[in-house]
Structures are given as structure tokens and as C-alpha cells.
Amino acid sequence: MAGIALSRRYLWVGTLLFSVAPLIAVITGNDPQVTWTMSIVGVFYVCLRGLPGLWVGLLVAVLNYASVSSFDGIGLGATAPVAAVLAFAGAAAGSALRGQRQYWQELEQRARDALVTRESEANRRVAEERLRIARDLHDVVGHEIALINMHLGLAEVGLEPGDTATRSSLHAAREGVQTVLRETQHILDVLRVDSDIESTRPVAAYEEIPDLVDSFRAVGLDVDLTLPAALRLGAEVSAAAYRIVQEALTNAQRHGMRSATITGVAAEAVLTLTITNPVSPLAAPKGRAGYGLVGMRERAQSAGGHVSAEERSAMFTVTAALPMDGGLSQ
């Protein structure tokens, strides 16, 4: 027992101690049966810990055989081969169990390595795709927007001095182009850096909806806006609210009668936005949902909410329900 206990800290010292224990028992005139039985338990343990099963098994088998066969007790000499075989069996069992344990550990490590490799590959592909999108935005969208801005400036310069209405419209259009350029630049910055809280922060917010409405009013859309003030919203929810209102007003301007109503209600930790506009009789016939409605639904879902849209009695209604984080500020 002392040898087995000692082998937990000093593996070879403990092994030698319980290996010679049966022989010491015979020399001192004691029955070696208990000691050689305990030596088999010790063999199993040390082989499980990592000692080579062949050499430990051979050592204990020889000592067990020698001690039992030399004992003068009645009938014990016949058990010497059994003691030797059991020593080898204990060593084999310990080594086999250790090998199985190592096998499962290797499988788990391979699975972890494969997972890390897949994640690294996925991250690499995402990074490459982000860079590709950034290049396309810069080369195509940025170039075209710059041309639009230039032509608007030339048109404004060529106006008659008294044409204030057209000049005002062109000025509003140039401001809109500048806003698009700023947001596009921010998107490019996000796409070209690693994801983090600062770099991926939304480019729009709930608090900017009144300014957004003013920009639509400047181009002739009559908007009636009623929103709860001083809301504390999560970044994703705030951006989703802004983009949903923006898309709904864009649709109202394109397909409506140049008027829209926006109503917001904050209740039970949910912000509900309702945007309605009369539908023009000249609007395009109904078909599959456009990308604008799809984008609004995706925005709402990314913030944990949902969007519904319907046309009834020549009125088009978009309703967005978005969860609030924190509720009303004090």
C-alpha cells in the first residue's frame, strides 16, 4: 500500500517498492499473497499513469513468481504462474486504458483544431469579401456620386438669378449627395477594418429622424411627424428605426401623393413606428416585394423586431415593432 501511495508522486520509486514487497514478505516469513495481489493493483495504476507496460509487467511478474514459488506455505507454490500472469494482465489493462484515453484526447484536439481552422478560413473569406465590396463601392458608387455632385454644381451655376425654386432644389440635392458620400465613406471604413464596437457602430440613429424628415420636406414631401422624445435605444434598434423611416419615406416620395404621416409609440419596452402615405393611381402595379421592403424587414429582424406592410383603401402602411433597451430616459 505504501508503494502504491508513493507512486502518485514518485512513480518509479513507488513501483520498485510495491514490486519487491512480495519478496520482502517471503524473506520475513509472511504470506506473500496479499502483497502480490496489491502489486497487481499497483502495476495497473502506474501503467495507467504512463510507465511502459512491458517492462513494469515483466518486473512485477518475475518478482511475484519468485516470491510465491519460494514460499513454504501449503499449496501456494501452485499459484506462482497465476501471480505472474496477473501482473502482465494488470500492466496490459493499464496501458490499454491509457492508450484509449490518449486516443480520445487526440480526437478531441483534432476536432478543436478543425474548428479553429474552419473559423480562421471563414474569417479570411469574410475579410476578402469585405475588401472586395469596399473596392467596388469606392470604384463604382463613389465615382458616380462624385459625378452627380459635379453636375449638380454646374447646373446650379448655370441657373438664372431669379430662379430660386430650382436653385433651392439643386442645393437640397447637393446636400443629399454629400450625405450619401459621408455615409458611403463610413461604410468603406467599416469594411476595411477588423470588426470592433467603434468601427462597426451604426451610421444613423433614431435622434436624427427629424433631420431626415426635414431633408424630405425640402424636396417637396409633406411629412407629419410625431415621435416620442428622449428615448434610450440600443445602437442596432436606433439605426433600424432610422433606416426603416428613411426607406418608407423614399417609397412615399416615389409612389405616393407627396405626403406621409409618421407616428411613433413607446410602450412596454417596444417602439412601434407607423408610416402611412396615400398611393398614387399612377404607381407601379403590385408584384413581388421590392428590395426596400426586404431591407426594412432585415433591419428590424437584426434588432430583434419585425416589420409589416400593407395597402388598403389607397393607403400604404408600414408598421415596425422594435424592442427598446433601457426604455425612456429620465
JSON list of C-alpha atoms in Angstrom, two decimals, residues 29-237:
[
{"chain": "A", "resi": 29, "resn": "GLY", "atom": "CA", "xyz": [8.33, -15.26, 6.80]},
{"chain": "A", "resi": 30, "resn": "ASN", "atom": "CA", "xyz": [4.96, -13.66, 5.96]},
{"chain": "A", "resi": 31, "resn": "ASP", "atom": "CA", "xyz": [2.33, -14.79, 3.48]},
{"chain": "A", "resi": 32, "resn": "PRO", "atom": "CA", "xyz": [3.05, -13.02, 0.14]},
{"chain": "A", "resi": 33, "resn": "GLN", "atom": "CA", "xyz": [-0.50, -13.45, -1.20]},
{"chain": "A", "resi": 34, "resn": "VAL", "atom": "CA", "xyz": [-1.73, -10.05, -0.04]},
{"chain": "A", "resi": 35, "resn": "THR", "atom": "CA", "xyz": [1.37, -8.22, -1.21]},
{"chain": "A", "resi": 36, "resn": "TRP", "atom": "CA", "xyz": [1.46, -9.73, -4.70]},
{"chain": "A", "resi": 37, "resn": "THR", "atom": "CA", "xyz": [-2.25, -9.03, -5.08]},
{"chain": "A", "resi": 38, "resn": "MET", "atom": "CA", "xyz": [-1.62, -5.40, -4.17]},
{"chain": "A", "resi": 39, "resn": "SER", "atom": "CA", "xyz": [1.32, -5.30, -6.57]},
{"chain": "A", "resi": 40, "resn": "ILE", "atom": "CA", "xyz": [-1.06, -6.10, -9.45]},
{"chain": "A", "resi": 41, "resn": "VAL", "atom": "CA", "xyz": [-3.20, -3.11, -8.48]},
{"chain": "A", "resi": 42, "resn": "GLY", "atom": "CA", "xyz": [-0.03, -1.02, -8.39]},
{"chain": "A", "resi": 43, "resn": "VAL", "atom": "CA", "xyz": [1.03, -2.27, -11.84]},
{"chain": "A", "resi": 44, "resn": "PHE", "atom": "CA", "xyz": [-2.34, -1.23, -13.29]},
{"chain": "A", "resi": 45, "resn": "TYR", "atom": "CA", "xyz": [-2.08, 2.22, -11.71]},
{"chain": "A", "resi": 46, "resn": "VAL", "atom": "CA", "xyz": [1.49, 3.06, -12.78]},
{"chain": "A", "resi": 47, "resn": "CYS", "atom": "CA", "xyz": [0.90, 1.83, -16.34]},
{"chain": "A", "resi": 48, "resn": "LEU", "atom": "CA", "xyz": [-2.22, 3.97, -16.44]},
{"chain": "A", "resi": 49, "resn": "ARG", "atom": "CA", "xyz": [0.00, 6.88, -15.34]},
{"chain": "A", "resi": 50, "resn": "GLY", "atom": "CA", "xyz": [2.37, 6.27, -18.25]},
{"chain": "A", "resi": 51, "resn": "LEU", "atom": "CA", "xyz": [5.09, 3.77, -17.30]},
{"chain": "A", "resi": 52, "resn": "PRO", "atom": "CA", "xyz": [5.89, 1.24, -20.04]},
{"chain": "A", "resi": 53, "resn": "GLY", "atom": "CA", "xyz": [3.65, -1.78, -19.53]},
{"chain": "A", "resi": 54, "resn": "LEU", "atom": "CA", "xyz": [6.11, -4.35, -20.90]},
{"chain": "A", "resi": 55, "resn": "TRP", "atom": "CA", "xyz": [8.96, -3.56, -18.54]},
{"chain": "A", "resi": 56, "resn": "VAL", "atom": "CA", "xyz": [6.83, -2.95, -15.46]},
{"chain": "A", "resi": 57, "resn": "GLY", "atom": "CA", "xyz": [4.78, -6.07, -16.14]},
{"chain": "A", "resi": 58, "resn": "LEU", "atom": "CA", "xyz": [7.93, -8.15, -16.63]},
{"chain": "A", "resi": 59, "resn": "LEU", "atom": "CA", "xyz": [9.50, -6.81, -13.42]},
{"chain": "A", "resi": 60, "resn": "VAL", "atom": "CA", "xyz": [6.46, -7.49, -11.23]},
{"chain": "A", "resi": 61, "resn": "ALA", "atom": "CA", "xyz": [5.73, -10.84, -12.90]},
{"chain": "A", "resi": 62, "resn": "VAL", "atom": "CA", "xyz": [9.25, -12.13, -12.19]},
{"chain": "A", "resi": 63, "resn": "LEU", "atom": "CA", "xyz": [9.21, -10.93, -8.58]},
{"chain": "A", "resi": 64, "resn": "ASN", "atom": "CA", "xyz": [5.70, -12.30, -7.97]},
{"chain": "A", "resi": 65, "resn": "TYR", "atom": "CA", "xyz": [6.65, -15.68, -9.43]},
{"chain": "A", "resi": 66, "resn": "ALA", "atom": "CA", "xyz": [9.85, -15.83, -7.41]},
{"chain": "A", "resi": 67, "resn": "SER", "atom": "CA", "xyz": [8.23, -14.85, -4.12]},
{"chain": "A", "resi": 68, "resn": "VAL", "atom": "CA", "xyz": [5.18, -17.11, -4.40]},
{"chain": "A", "resi": 69, "resn": "SER", "atom": "CA", "xyz": [7.09, -20.14, -5.69]},
{"chain": "A", "resi": 70, "resn": "SER", "atom": "CA", "xyz": [9.68, -19.87, -2.89]},
{"chain": "A", "resi": 71, "resn": "PHE", "atom": "CA", "xyz": [7.09, -19.58, -0.13]},
{"chain": "A", "resi": 72, "resn": "ASP", "atom": "CA", "xyz": [6.85, -22.69, 2.04]},
{"chain": "A", "resi": 73, "resn": "GLY", "atom": "CA", "xyz": [3.14, -22.31, 2.75]},
{"chain": "A", "resi": 74, "resn": "ILE", "atom": "CA", "xyz": [0.78, -25.13, 1.86]},
{"chain": "A", "resi": 75, "resn": "GLY", "atom": "CA", "xyz": [-0.26, -25.11, -1.79]},
{"chain": "A", "resi": 76, "resn": "LEU", "atom": "CA", "xyz": [0.86, -21.57, -2.57]},
{"chain": "A", "resi": 77, "resn": "GLY", "atom": "CA", "xyz": [3.62, -22.68, -4.90]},
{"chain": "A", "resi": 78, "resn": "ALA", "atom": "CA", "xyz": [0.97, -23.66, -7.48]},
{"chain": "A", "resi": 79, "resn": "THR", "atom": "CA", "xyz": [-0.25, -20.05, -7.69]},
{"chain": "A", "resi": 80, "resn": "ALA", "atom": "CA", "xyz": [3.11, -18.66, -8.84]},
{"chain": "A", "resi": 81, "resn": "PRO", "atom": "CA", "xyz": [2.22, -18.76, -12.58]},
{"chain": "A", "resi": 82, "resn": "VAL", "atom": "CA", "xyz": [-1.12, -17.10, -11.79]},
{"chain": "A", "resi": 83, "resn": "ALA", "atom": "CA", "xyz": [0.63, -14.28, -9.91]},
{"chain": "A", "resi": 84, "resn": "ALA", "atom": "CA", "xyz": [2.99, -13.73, -12.85]},
{"chain": "A", "resi": 85, "resn": "VAL", "atom": "CA", "xyz": [0.22, -13.79, -15.48]},
{"chain": "A", "resi": 86, "resn": "LEU", "atom": "CA", "xyz": [-1.95, -11.41, -13.47]},
{"chain": "A", "resi": 87, "resn": "ALA", "atom": "CA", "xyz": [0.98, -8.98, -13.26]},
{"chain": "A", "resi": 88, "resn": "PHE", "atom": "CA", "xyz": [1.17, -8.91, -17.06]},
{"chain": "A", "resi": 89, "resn": "ALA", "atom": "CA", "xyz": [-2.63, -8.60, -17.25]},
{"chain": "A", "resi": 90, "resn": "GLY", "atom": "CA", "xyz": [-2.63, -5.59, -14.92]},
{"chain": "A", "resi": 91, "resn": "ALA", "atom": "CA", "xyz": [0.10, -3.92, -16.95]},
{"chain": "A", "resi": 92, "resn": "ALA", "atom": "CA", "xyz": [-1.75, -4.61, -20.21]},
{"chain": "A", "resi": 93, "resn": "ALA", "atom": "CA", "xyz": [-5.05, -3.28, -18.83]},
{"chain": "A", "resi": 94, "resn": "GLY", "atom": "CA", "xyz": [-3.45, -0.07, -17.54]},
{"chain": "A", "resi": 95, "resn": "SER", "atom": "CA", "xyz": [-1.58, 0.55, -20.80]},
{"chain": "A", "resi": 96, "resn": "ALA", "atom": "CA", "xyz": [-4.68, -0.17, -22.89]},
{"chain": "A", "resi": 97, "resn": "LEU", "atom": "CA", "xyz": [-6.84, 2.19, -20.87]},
{"chain": "A", "resi": 98, "resn": "ARG", "atom": "CA", "xyz": [-4.19, 4.89, -21.08]},
{"chain": "A", "resi": 99, "resn": "GLY", "atom": "CA", "xyz": [-3.93, 4.40, -24.84]},
{"chain": "A", "resi": 100, "resn": "GLN", "atom": "CA", "xyz": [-7.69, 4.70, -25.22]},
{"chain": "A", "resi": 101, "resn": "ARG", "atom": "CA", "xyz": [-7.69, 7.86, -23.14]},
{"chain": "A", "resi": 102, "resn": "GLN", "atom": "CA", "xyz": [-4.92, 9.34, -25.28]},
{"chain": "A", "resi": 103, "resn": "TYR", "atom": "CA", "xyz": [-6.83, 8.36, -28.42]},
{"chain": "A", "resi": 104, "resn": "TRP", "atom": "CA", "xyz": [-9.96, 10.23, -27.31]},
{"chain": "A", "resi": 105, "resn": "GLN", "atom": "CA", "xyz": [-7.88, 13.21, -26.25]},
{"chain": "A", "resi": 106, "resn": "GLU", "atom": "CA", "xyz": [-6.27, 13.30, -29.69]},
{"chain": "A", "resi": 107, "resn": "LEU", "atom": "CA", "xyz": [-9.69, 13.11, -31.35]},
{"chain": "A", "resi": 108, "resn": "GLU", "atom": "CA", "xyz": [-10.93, 16.00, -29.22]},
{"chain": "A", "resi": 109, "resn": "GLN", "atom": "CA", "xyz": [-7.83, 18.02, -30.02]},
{"chain": "A", "resi": 110, "resn": "ARG", "atom": "CA", "xyz": [-8.23, 17.32, -33.74]},
{"chain": "A", "resi": 111, "resn": "ALA", "atom": "CA", "xyz": [-11.87, 18.42, -33.54]},
{"chain": "A", "resi": 112, "resn": "ARG", "atom": "CA", "xyz": [-10.83, 21.63, -31.78]},
{"chain": "A", "resi": 113, "resn": "ASP", "atom": "CA", "xyz": [-8.08, 22.24, -34.34]},
{"chain": "A", "resi": 114, "resn": "ALA", "atom": "CA", "xyz": [-10.51, 21.62, -37.19]},
{"chain": "A", "resi": 115, "resn": "LEU", "atom": "CA", "xyz": [-12.99, 24.07, -35.66]},
{"chain": "A", "resi": 116, "resn": "VAL", "atom": "CA", "xyz": [-10.29, 26.72, -35.28]},
{"chain": "A", "resi": 117, "resn": "THR", "atom": "CA", "xyz": [-9.18, 26.11, -38.87]},
{"chain": "A", "resi": 118, "resn": "ARG", "atom": "CA", "xyz": [-12.73, 26.43, -40.18]},
{"chain": "A", "resi": 119, "resn": "GLU", "atom": "CA", "xyz": [-13.27, 29.63, -38.20]},
{"chain": "A", "resi": 120, "resn": "SER", "atom": "CA", "xyz": [-9.98, 31.06, -39.47]},
{"chain": "A", "resi": 121, "resn": "GLU", "atom": "CA", "xyz": [-10.90, 30.18, -43.05]},
{"chain": "A", "resi": 122, "resn": "ALA", "atom": "CA", "xyz": [-14.36, 31.68, -42.64]},
{"chain": "A", "resi": 123, "resn": "ASN", "atom": "CA", "xyz": [-12.89, 34.87, -41.17]},
{"chain": "A", "resi": 124, "resn": "ARG", "atom": "CA", "xyz": [-10.39, 35.06, -44.02]},
{"chain": "A", "resi": 125, "resn": "ARG", "atom": "CA", "xyz": [-13.12, 34.71, -46.63]},
{"chain": "A", "resi": 126, "resn": "VAL", "atom": "CA", "xyz": [-15.27, 37.30, -44.87]},
{"chain": "A", "resi": 127, "resn": "ALA", "atom": "CA", "xyz": [-12.32, 39.71, -44.80]},
{"chain": "A", "resi": 128, "resn": "GLU", "atom": "CA", "xyz": [-11.67, 39.15, -48.51]},
{"chain": "A", "resi": 129, "resn": "GLU", "atom": "CA", "xyz": [-15.34, 39.71, -49.34]},
{"chain": "A", "resi": 130, "resn": "ARG", "atom": "CA", "xyz": [-15.41, 42.89, -47.25]},
{"chain": "A", "resi": 131, "resn": "LEU", "atom": "CA", "xyz": [-12.40, 44.23, -49.14]},
{"chain": "A", "resi": 132, "resn": "ARG", "atom": "CA", "xyz": [-13.98, 43.31, -52.48]},
{"chain": "A", "resi": 133, "resn": "ILE", "atom": "CA", "xyz": [-17.19, 45.13, -51.58]},
{"chain": "A", "resi": 134, "resn": "ALA", "atom": "CA", "xyz": [-15.19, 48.13, -50.36]},
{"chain": "A", "resi": 135, "resn": "ARG", "atom": "CA", "xyz": [-13.28, 48.29, -53.66]},
{"chain": "A", "resi": 136, "resn": "ASP", "atom": "CA", "xyz": [-16.50, 48.05, -55.68]},
{"chain": "A", "resi": 137, "resn": "LEU", "atom": "CA", "xyz": [-18.17, 50.77, -53.61]},
{"chain": "A", "resi": 138, "resn": "HIS", "atom": "CA", "xyz": [-15.16, 53.03, -53.97]},
{"chain": "A", "resi": 139, "resn": "ASP", "atom": "CA", "xyz": [-14.63, 52.43, -57.69]},
{"chain": "A", "resi": 140, "resn": "VAL", "atom": "CA", "xyz": [-18.25, 52.46, -58.86]},
{"chain": "A", "resi": 141, "resn": "VAL", "atom": "CA", "xyz": [-20.59, 54.11, -56.37]},
{"chain": "A", "resi": 142, "resn": "GLY", "atom": "CA", "xyz": [-18.13, 56.73, -55.14]},
{"chain": "A", "resi": 143, "resn": "HIS", "atom": "CA", "xyz": [-17.19, 57.72, -58.69]},
{"chain": "A", "resi": 144, "resn": "GLU", "atom": "CA", "xyz": [-20.79, 58.04, -59.87]},
{"chain": "A", "resi": 145, "resn": "ILE", "atom": "CA", "xyz": [-21.84, 60.04, -56.81]},
{"chain": "A", "resi": 146, "resn": "ALA", "atom": "CA", "xyz": [-18.94, 62.41, -57.35]},
{"chain": "A", "resi": 147, "resn": "LEU", "atom": "CA", "xyz": [-20.05, 62.94, -60.97]},
{"chain": "A", "resi": 148, "resn": "ILE", "atom": "CA", "xyz": [-23.62, 63.62, -59.85]},
{"chain": "A", "resi": 149, "resn": "ASN", "atom": "CA", "xyz": [-22.39, 66.17, -57.35]},
{"chain": "A", "resi": 150, "resn": "MET", "atom": "CA", "xyz": [-20.28, 67.86, -60.01]},
{"chain": "A", "resi": 151, "resn": "HIS", "atom": "CA", "xyz": [-23.17, 68.09, -62.50]},
{"chain": "A", "resi": 152, "resn": "LEU", "atom": "CA", "xyz": [-25.49, 69.45, -59.82]},
{"chain": "A", "resi": 153, "resn": "GLY", "atom": "CA", "xyz": [-22.95, 72.15, -59.09]},
{"chain": "A", "resi": 154, "resn": "LEU", "atom": "CA", "xyz": [-22.67, 73.05, -62.79]},
{"chain": "A", "resi": 155, "resn": "ALA", "atom": "CA", "xyz": [-26.45, 73.16, -63.10]},
{"chain": "A", "resi": 156, "resn": "GLU", "atom": "CA", "xyz": [-26.68, 75.45, -60.09]},
{"chain": "A", "resi": 157, "resn": "VAL", "atom": "CA", "xyz": [-24.08, 77.80, -61.55]},
{"chain": "A", "resi": 158, "resn": "GLY", "atom": "CA", "xyz": [-25.94, 77.99, -64.85]},
{"chain": "A", "resi": 159, "resn": "LEU", "atom": "CA", "xyz": [-29.29, 78.99, -63.36]},
{"chain": "A", "resi": 160, "resn": "GLU", "atom": "CA", "xyz": [-30.92, 82.33, -63.95]},
{"chain": "A", "resi": 161, "resn": "PRO", "atom": "CA", "xyz": [-30.51, 84.68, -60.97]},
{"chain": "A", "resi": 162, "resn": "GLY", "atom": "CA", "xyz": [-34.26, 84.75, -60.22]},
{"chain": "A", "resi": 163, "resn": "ASP", "atom": "CA", "xyz": [-34.91, 81.00, -60.39]},
{"chain": "A", "resi": 164, "resn": "THR", "atom": "CA", "xyz": [-34.86, 80.50, -56.62]},
{"chain": "A", "resi": 165, "resn": "ALA", "atom": "CA", "xyz": [-37.10, 77.40, -56.56]},
{"chain": "A", "resi": 166, "resn": "THR", "atom": "CA", "xyz": [-34.83, 75.42, -58.86]},
{"chain": "A", "resi": 167, "resn": "ARG", "atom": "CA", "xyz": [-31.75, 76.69, -57.04]},
{"chain": "A", "resi": 168, "resn": "SER", "atom": "CA", "xyz": [-33.23, 75.54, -53.73]},
{"chain": "A", "resi": 169, "resn": "SER", "atom": "CA", "xyz": [-33.98, 72.10, -55.15]},
{"chain": "A", "resi": 170, "resn": "LEU", "atom": "CA", "xyz": [-30.48, 71.75, -56.56]},
{"chain": "A", "resi": 171, "resn": "HIS", "atom": "CA", "xyz": [-28.99, 72.87, -53.25]},
{"chain": "A", "resi": 172, "resn": "ALA", "atom": "CA", "xyz": [-31.06, 70.24, -51.39]},
{"chain": "A", "resi": 173, "resn": "ALA", "atom": "CA", "xyz": [-29.97, 67.62, -53.92]},
{"chain": "A", "resi": 174, "resn": "ARG", "atom": "CA", "xyz": [-26.30, 68.52, -53.40]},
{"chain": "A", "resi": 175, "resn": "GLU", "atom": "CA", "xyz": [-26.73, 68.24, -49.64]},
{"chain": "A", "resi": 176, "resn": "GLY", "atom": "CA", "xyz": [-28.28, 64.81, -50.13]},
{"chain": "A", "resi": 177, "resn": "VAL", "atom": "CA", "xyz": [-25.35, 63.75, -52.29]},
{"chain": "A", "resi": 178, "resn": "GLN", "atom": "CA", "xyz": [-22.91, 64.96, -49.63]},
{"chain": "A", "resi": 179, "resn": "THR", "atom": "CA", "xyz": [-24.78, 62.91, -47.02]},
{"chain": "A", "resi": 180, "resn": "VAL", "atom": "CA", "xyz": [-24.55, 59.83, -49.24]},
{"chain": "A", "resi": 181, "resn": "LEU", "atom": "CA", "xyz": [-20.82, 60.42, -49.71]},
{"chain": "A", "resi": 182, "resn": "ARG", "atom": "CA", "xyz": [-20.27, 60.68, -45.94]},
{"chain": "A", "resi": 183, "resn": "GLU", "atom": "CA", "xyz": [-22.23, 57.51, -45.22]},
{"chain": "A", "resi": 184, "resn": "THR", "atom": "CA", "xyz": [-20.50, 55.66, -48.05]},
{"chain": "A", "resi": 185, "resn": "GLN", "atom": "CA", "xyz": [-17.12, 56.71, -46.67]},
{"chain": "A", "resi": 186, "resn": "HIS", "atom": "CA", "xyz": [-18.10, 55.43, -43.23]},
{"chain": "A", "resi": 187, "resn": "ILE", "atom": "CA", "xyz": [-19.21, 52.12, -44.75]},
{"chain": "A", "resi": 188, "resn": "LEU", "atom": "CA", "xyz": [-15.86, 51.86, -46.55]},
{"chain": "A", "resi": 189, "resn": "ASP", "atom": "CA", "xyz": [-14.06, 52.48, -43.25]},
{"chain": "A", "resi": 190, "resn": "VAL", "atom": "CA", "xyz": [-16.09, 49.72, -41.60]},
{"chain": "A", "resi": 191, "resn": "LEU", "atom": "CA", "xyz": [-15.42, 47.27, -44.42]},
{"chain": "A", "resi": 192, "resn": "ARG", "atom": "CA", "xyz": [-11.68, 47.90, -44.41]},
{"chain": "A", "resi": 193, "resn": "VAL", "atom": "CA", "xyz": [-11.00, 47.38, -40.70]},
{"chain": "A", "resi": 194, "resn": "ASP", "atom": "CA", "xyz": [-11.43, 44.48, -38.31]},
{"chain": "A", "resi": 195, "resn": "SER", "atom": "CA", "xyz": [-14.80, 44.35, -36.61]},
{"chain": "A", "resi": 196, "resn": "ASP", "atom": "CA", "xyz": [-14.99, 46.13, -33.28]},
{"chain": "A", "resi": 197, "resn": "ILE", "atom": "CA", "xyz": [-17.52, 48.21, -31.38]},
{"chain": "A", "resi": 198, "resn": "GLU", "atom": "CA", "xyz": [-16.23, 51.55, -32.60]},
{"chain": "A", "resi": 199, "resn": "SER", "atom": "CA", "xyz": [-15.66, 50.69, -36.22]},
{"chain": "A", "resi": 200, "resn": "THR", "atom": "CA", "xyz": [-18.99, 48.93, -36.72]},
{"chain": "A", "resi": 201, "resn": "ARG", "atom": "CA", "xyz": [-21.17, 51.44, -34.95]},
{"chain": "A", "resi": 202, "resn": "PRO", "atom": "CA", "xyz": [-24.31, 52.33, -36.98]},
{"chain": "A", "resi": 203, "resn": "VAL", "atom": "CA", "xyz": [-24.09, 55.32, -39.34]},
{"chain": "A", "resi": 204, "resn": "ALA", "atom": "CA", "xyz": [-27.61, 56.53, -38.46]},
{"chain": "A", "resi": 205, "resn": "ALA", "atom": "CA", "xyz": [-29.63, 56.97, -35.29]},
{"chain": "A", "resi": 206, "resn": "TYR", "atom": "CA", "xyz": [-33.17, 57.50, -34.03]},
{"chain": "A", "resi": 207, "resn": "GLU", "atom": "CA", "xyz": [-32.33, 61.04, -32.88]},
{"chain": "A", "resi": 208, "resn": "GLU", "atom": "CA", "xyz": [-31.57, 62.02, -36.48]},
{"chain": "A", "resi": 209, "resn": "ILE", "atom": "CA", "xyz": [-35.05, 61.16, -37.80]},
{"chain": "A", "resi": 210, "resn": "PRO", "atom": "CA", "xyz": [-36.28, 64.80, -37.54]},
{"chain": "A", "resi": 211, "resn": "ASP", "atom": "CA", "xyz": [-33.32, 65.93, -39.70]},
{"chain": "A", "resi": 212, "resn": "LEU", "atom": "CA", "xyz": [-34.12, 63.13, -42.13]},
{"chain": "A", "resi": 213, "resn": "VAL", "atom": "CA", "xyz": [-37.74, 64.30, -42.33]},
{"chain": "A", "resi": 214, "resn": "ASP", "atom": "CA", "xyz": [-36.56, 67.87, -42.95]},
{"chain": "A", "resi": 215, "resn": "SER", "atom": "CA", "xyz": [-34.49, 66.68, -45.91]},
{"chain": "A", "resi": 216, "resn": "PHE", "atom": "CA", "xyz": [-37.59, 65.09, -47.46]},
{"chain": "A", "resi": 217, "resn": "ARG", "atom": "CA", "xyz": [-39.66, 68.19, -46.76]},
{"chain": "A", "resi": 218, "resn": "ALA", "atom": "CA", "xyz": [-37.02, 70.22, -48.59]},
{"chain": "A", "resi": 219, "resn": "VAL", "atom": "CA", "xyz": [-37.71, 68.28, -51.80]},
{"chain": "A", "resi": 220, "resn": "GLY", "atom": "CA", "xyz": [-41.48, 68.68, -51.57]},
{"chain": "A", "resi": 221, "resn": "LEU", "atom": "CA", "xyz": [-42.72, 65.77, -49.44]},
{"chain": "A", "resi": 222, "resn": "ASP", "atom": "CA", "xyz": [-45.27, 66.88, -46.84]},
{"chain": "A", "resi": 223, "resn": "VAL", "atom": "CA", "xyz": [-44.47, 64.85, -43.70]},
{"chain": "A", "resi": 224, "resn": "ASP", "atom": "CA", "xyz": [-46.42, 64.88, -40.45]},
{"chain": "A", "resi": 225, "resn": "LEU", "atom": "CA", "xyz": [-44.05, 63.61, -37.74]},
{"chain": "A", "resi": 226, "resn": "THR", "atom": "CA", "xyz": [-45.00, 62.54, -34.21]},
{"chain": "A", "resi": 227, "resn": "LEU", "atom": "CA", "xyz": [-42.29, 60.74, -32.23]},
{"chain": "A", "resi": 228, "resn": "PRO", "atom": "CA", "xyz": [-41.67, 60.18, -28.51]},
{"chain": "A", "resi": 229, "resn": "ALA", "atom": "CA", "xyz": [-38.67, 62.21, -27.43]},
{"chain": "A", "resi": 230, "resn": "ALA", "atom": "CA", "xyz": [-35.70, 61.27, -25.24]},
{"chain": "A", "resi": 231, "resn": "LEU", "atom": "CA", "xyz": [-35.69, 57.54, -25.88]},
{"chain": "A", "resi": 232, "resn": "ARG", "atom": "CA", "xyz": [-32.77, 55.34, -24.85]},
{"chain": "A", "resi": 233, "resn": "LEU", "atom": "CA", "xyz": [-32.35, 52.76, -27.58]},
{"chain": "A", "resi": 234, "resn": "GLY", "atom": "CA", "xyz": [-29.71, 50.20, -28.36]},
{"chain": "A", "resi": 235, "resn": "ALA", "atom": "CA", "xyz": [-27.44, 51.07, -31.29]},
{"chain": "A", "resi": 236, "resn": "GLU", "atom": "CA", "xyz": [-28.95, 48.45, -33.61]},
{"chain": "A", "resi": 237, "resn": "VAL", "atom": "CA", "xyz": [-32.51, 49.45, -32.72]}
]
